[in-house]
Structure formats: C-alpha cells, structure tokens
Amino acid sequence: MSAVEINFDGLPGPTHNYAGLSVGNVASQTNFGETSYPRAAALQGLAKMRRLMELGLTQGFLPPPKRPAAHALRAFGFAGSEDEVLAAAAEQDLGLFRAACSASSMWRANAATVLAAPDTGDGRVHLVTANLAGMLHRSFEAEETFALLKRVFSNADRFAVHGPLPSARHFGDEGAANHMRLAASHGAPGLNVFAHGEASRGGSFPERQSLPASQAVARLAGLEGARTFYALQNQGAVQAGAFHNDVVAVANANVLFAHPEAFADPARLYRDLHARLPNLKVVEIFGVSLADAVSSYLFNSQLVSLPDGGMALILPSDAKENAAAWAAVEAVLAADNPITQAVVVDVRESMRNGGGPACLRLRVPVDGAARAAIDPRFILDAARWESLARVVEAHWPEKIAPDDLVKPDLWAQAREAHAALEAAIG
Ligand code: SUG
C-alpha cells in the first residue's frame, strides 16, 4: 500500500504571548514577560509549511481555537458580555486569565496521538485527542481540538477520532509528542513506541505523560501488544527540560534519531525494537549535552521522508547557531544513514515558548483513500497558503507586551482575527 505522512501544522494564533505558563519548559520560564510578535510567529509557521510543500510533501494546517477563551472562563462563574467575563477574570484570577489567553494550540504534536491504519485493530487511522491535563492553559485545548479533529477527519470509514481521557494526573496525556512509530515504510505495519514519565519519582519539573494514559491510547486504537512498546523517559532528560520526549528523540520510518540520554533504558528498547524491525537504524548523537539539546532543540527537528528518496531533518535555526548541535548535524549528513538533507527553518517566536519544528506539527499517516477523505480545506495548496498569509498580515497583532493582554482593544483585534480566519477557511 502506498502511504504518505501529512504534517498538519498548528497556525500560531493572534494572542501568542510569553506568560511563562509551563513549569519544566525552560524557554517558557526564561522568556516570561517578554514582548511577543504574533504576526511574525504565524508567518514563521507559514513559511515552515511552505518549505515542506517545496520539498514535495503534502502539508496540512489546523487553525487555532478562539483566544482569549471567554467561553471557558464562564465555567468558573464569570458572567456577562465577553469583555465583562475577561475583565473580571483578569481582575480576580490573573493566572486563570492568562491561561485563557495562551496560543498554545499551535503545538499540534500535542493535539492527539495518531495511530496508523496498518497498526490498528480495525484498519482505520485512530486519533486519540490529548487531554493535556498537566498544564491548565493546555487543558483548555482538549475539547476544542476534539471538535476540530472530528471536523477535519469526519469520514468514519477511514478515521476514528476519540475524545480526551479524563483530565486527571493518572491519565496525563500529551499526545503524539511522546509517541513514535517505526516501520519499514509509512505503509507497512509499524511498531508503536510510547515514551512516558513517572510522576512518583519526584523532581522539580513535572512528568506530564503517564503510562496508564499511553496504555489506554493503545487499547482504544486496538494496537497489537507484541508490536507496542512503553519506554520510560530518562529522569535526567525530563529534569533538564525535556518535558516532552520529542525534545530528545524523533523517529521516521525505520530511523530513530535520539539523544543517548532520552530513555531510562535505551539499550533494552533498541534491542527489543531491532528484534521486530531488523532494518531499524538508530542514529544516536553523542557529544551534545542535554543542556545543548534543550536549548538548540536539535532533536525537535522534523524527520521526513522525501518523495525522491532519502530523508530530511527540518531543524530550528537555533540548532544551526549551537556549535555542538551543528557539528552533530554535519556528522550525520556525512555518515552512512538515510538522512540526506538538513533544512533550517526560523520558528523563533514559537521556540521562545519551548516549541520547535516537531512540536508545531501533527503527523497523520494515510493511504490514498484516507488522504482523499480528509476535509480539503485543511490541506494547503498555493492559493490556500496565500489566503492564510493574507489574513495573518491583515489581522494578527504585530506585538503583545505583557500589559496588553488585559486590554479590550487586544481582545477585539483577536476576535476579528479569528473571524477573518474562519471566513477564509470557509
Ligand atoms: O506545552 N509551551 C508548550 C510547548 C509545547 C511543545 N510541544 C512539544 N514538545 N511537542 C508546552 O509547554 C508555553 C506557553 C506559555 O508559557 O505561555 C507553552 O505552553
């Protein structure tokens, strides 16, 4: 079966800002209180999408839910007009208000875990919406993402879209950021690897993905037990700022590109995977410290199969600026492995909140029939890309200083921006 993987990128929303909401995410904490540039953030995201289109890949996008999320604040007893709700929340619970303003839906690797049709019990692509229970601002995304995924992947013959698990720590689920699929090719049966943390082992940074959540996701999709692997994250990596496993490892087809300290027991994991996938190629990168991995986001690259063969690493510009990370990239390109190209993209506005190229996209493996069943409004061609870029240019705020978040003018501009986007999508 010929199959491809479509990257659905999150479009950074008009309220993109630096409110320091994510404990354990070093960039989010470090850049708290900085001025953000939402228009630049969205244009950087769009430029990355266009770059992948130029490489000959199918590219999708997912629009941001409405922020500030006045509708979510009503559940906490705030009432009145939208502006009244927002003003009261800003006054009475600034932390909650900021959570309702976050544009964190841009990191669509956290939208859902996607299980490929050749691996699932019923031969459909399964999408299990992530509850994002670990962070208040992110938990607001779950129900909206579920509704969006049902809209984009509405064909029930090809797709099964599941709602989020209960929003509790026991089931903390951060979606595809902690899941890797390894296979001889995208269309072949694959091995599914779920990386997870262990909240009880302590540490000052939270471990967001729980093993019971990963197990529930695997059950919901009907994955075969012998081809499903659970890998404990290395505690040192989590405590160095790898709050999601995709900060230290990425997989594509038969290649696993990883930091040697990504997993608690890498030797065992690689041995078990090798036993099931003899042509597995583990590209382990020595010589890049965890601190450099976290600041450069080298491993948060997208690793994509190119239409003419070979694979490309889609790297953040921060990786090029880090001497150790860039030396590693050059060594990988010179070595005997399927990675043939390095493509550098500028996603700095997202990076400053801890989101690199791989965080910004949800990968969905599809065969021809499933591809045809996706709502075409969410697959980009040149015209759709242009229309998104025009909406962003015209409606996204140029910048947001921390004090701007509480200003009704910003809320009005964000409302207009969301309406213009919805109109452009049609
Ligand atoms: O959940 N940052 C996101 C970054 C998510 C990155 N995704 C992946 N690794 N797949 C997070 O920590 C920061 C928002 C703020 O501080 O305002 C934030 O939510």
Short mmCIF file of N, CA and C in Angstrom, two decimals, residues 68 83-84 86-87 97 403-416:
data_model
loop_
_atom_site.label_atom_id
_atom_site.label_comp_id
_atom_site.label_asym_id
_atom_site.label_seq_id
_atom_site.Cartn_x
_atom_site.Cartn_y
_atom_site.Cartn_z
N PRO A 68 -8.71 35.25 23.55
CA PRO A 68 -8.93 34.68 24.88
C PRO A 68 -10.19 33.80 24.91
N ASP A 83 -16.42 40.78 27.06
CA ASP A 83 -15.46 41.71 27.67
C ASP A 83 -15.61 41.74 29.20
N GLU A 84 -16.85 41.64 29.67
CA GLU A 84 -17.07 41.63 31.14
C GLU A 84 -16.45 40.38 31.76
N LEU A 86 -13.93 38.64 30.58
CA LEU A 86 -12.46 38.74 30.53
C LEU A 86 -11.95 39.74 31.57
N ALA A 87 -12.62 40.87 31.68
CA ALA A 87 -12.17 41.89 32.64
C ALA A 87 -12.24 41.35 34.07
N PHE A 97 -6.80 33.87 33.88
CA PHE A 97 -6.99 34.73 32.70
C PHE A 97 -5.87 34.51 31.68
N ASP A 403 1.49 43.84 29.41
CA ASP A 403 0.32 44.60 29.87
C ASP A 403 -0.81 44.62 28.85
N ASP A 404 -0.49 44.37 27.59
CA ASP A 404 -1.51 44.43 26.54
C ASP A 404 -2.58 43.34 26.70
N LEU A 405 -2.20 42.23 27.33
CA LEU A 405 -3.13 41.09 27.42
C LEU A 405 -4.45 41.48 28.07
N VAL A 406 -4.41 42.41 29.00
CA VAL A 406 -5.65 42.76 29.73
C VAL A 406 -6.42 43.89 29.04
N LYS A 407 -6.00 44.27 27.85
CA LYS A 407 -6.66 45.43 27.20
C LYS A 407 -7.77 44.99 26.23
N PRO A 408 -8.98 45.58 26.39
CA PRO A 408 -10.10 45.22 25.49
C PRO A 408 -9.77 45.41 24.02
N ASP A 409 -8.90 46.35 23.68
CA ASP A 409 -8.53 46.52 22.26
C ASP A 409 -7.92 45.25 21.69
N LEU A 410 -7.08 44.61 22.49
CA LEU A 410 -6.45 43.37 22.02
C LEU A 410 -7.51 42.28 21.85
N TRP A 411 -8.43 42.19 22.80
CA TRP A 411 -9.48 41.16 22.71
C TRP A 411 -10.29 41.36 21.43
N ALA A 412 -10.58 42.64 21.13
CA ALA A 412 -11.38 42.94 19.91
C ALA A 412 -10.58 42.55 18.67
N GLN A 413 -9.29 42.86 18.68
CA GLN A 413 -8.49 42.52 17.50
C GLN A 413 -8.40 41.01 17.32
N ALA A 414 -8.26 40.29 18.44
CA ALA A 414 -8.19 38.83 18.36
C ALA A 414 -9.50 38.25 17.82
N ARG A 415 -10.62 38.83 18.26
CA ARG A 415 -11.93 38.38 17.77
C ARG A 415 -12.02 38.55 16.25
N GLU A 416 -11.59 39.72 15.78
CA GLU A 416 -11.64 39.99 14.33
C GLU A 416 -10.73 39.02 13.58
#
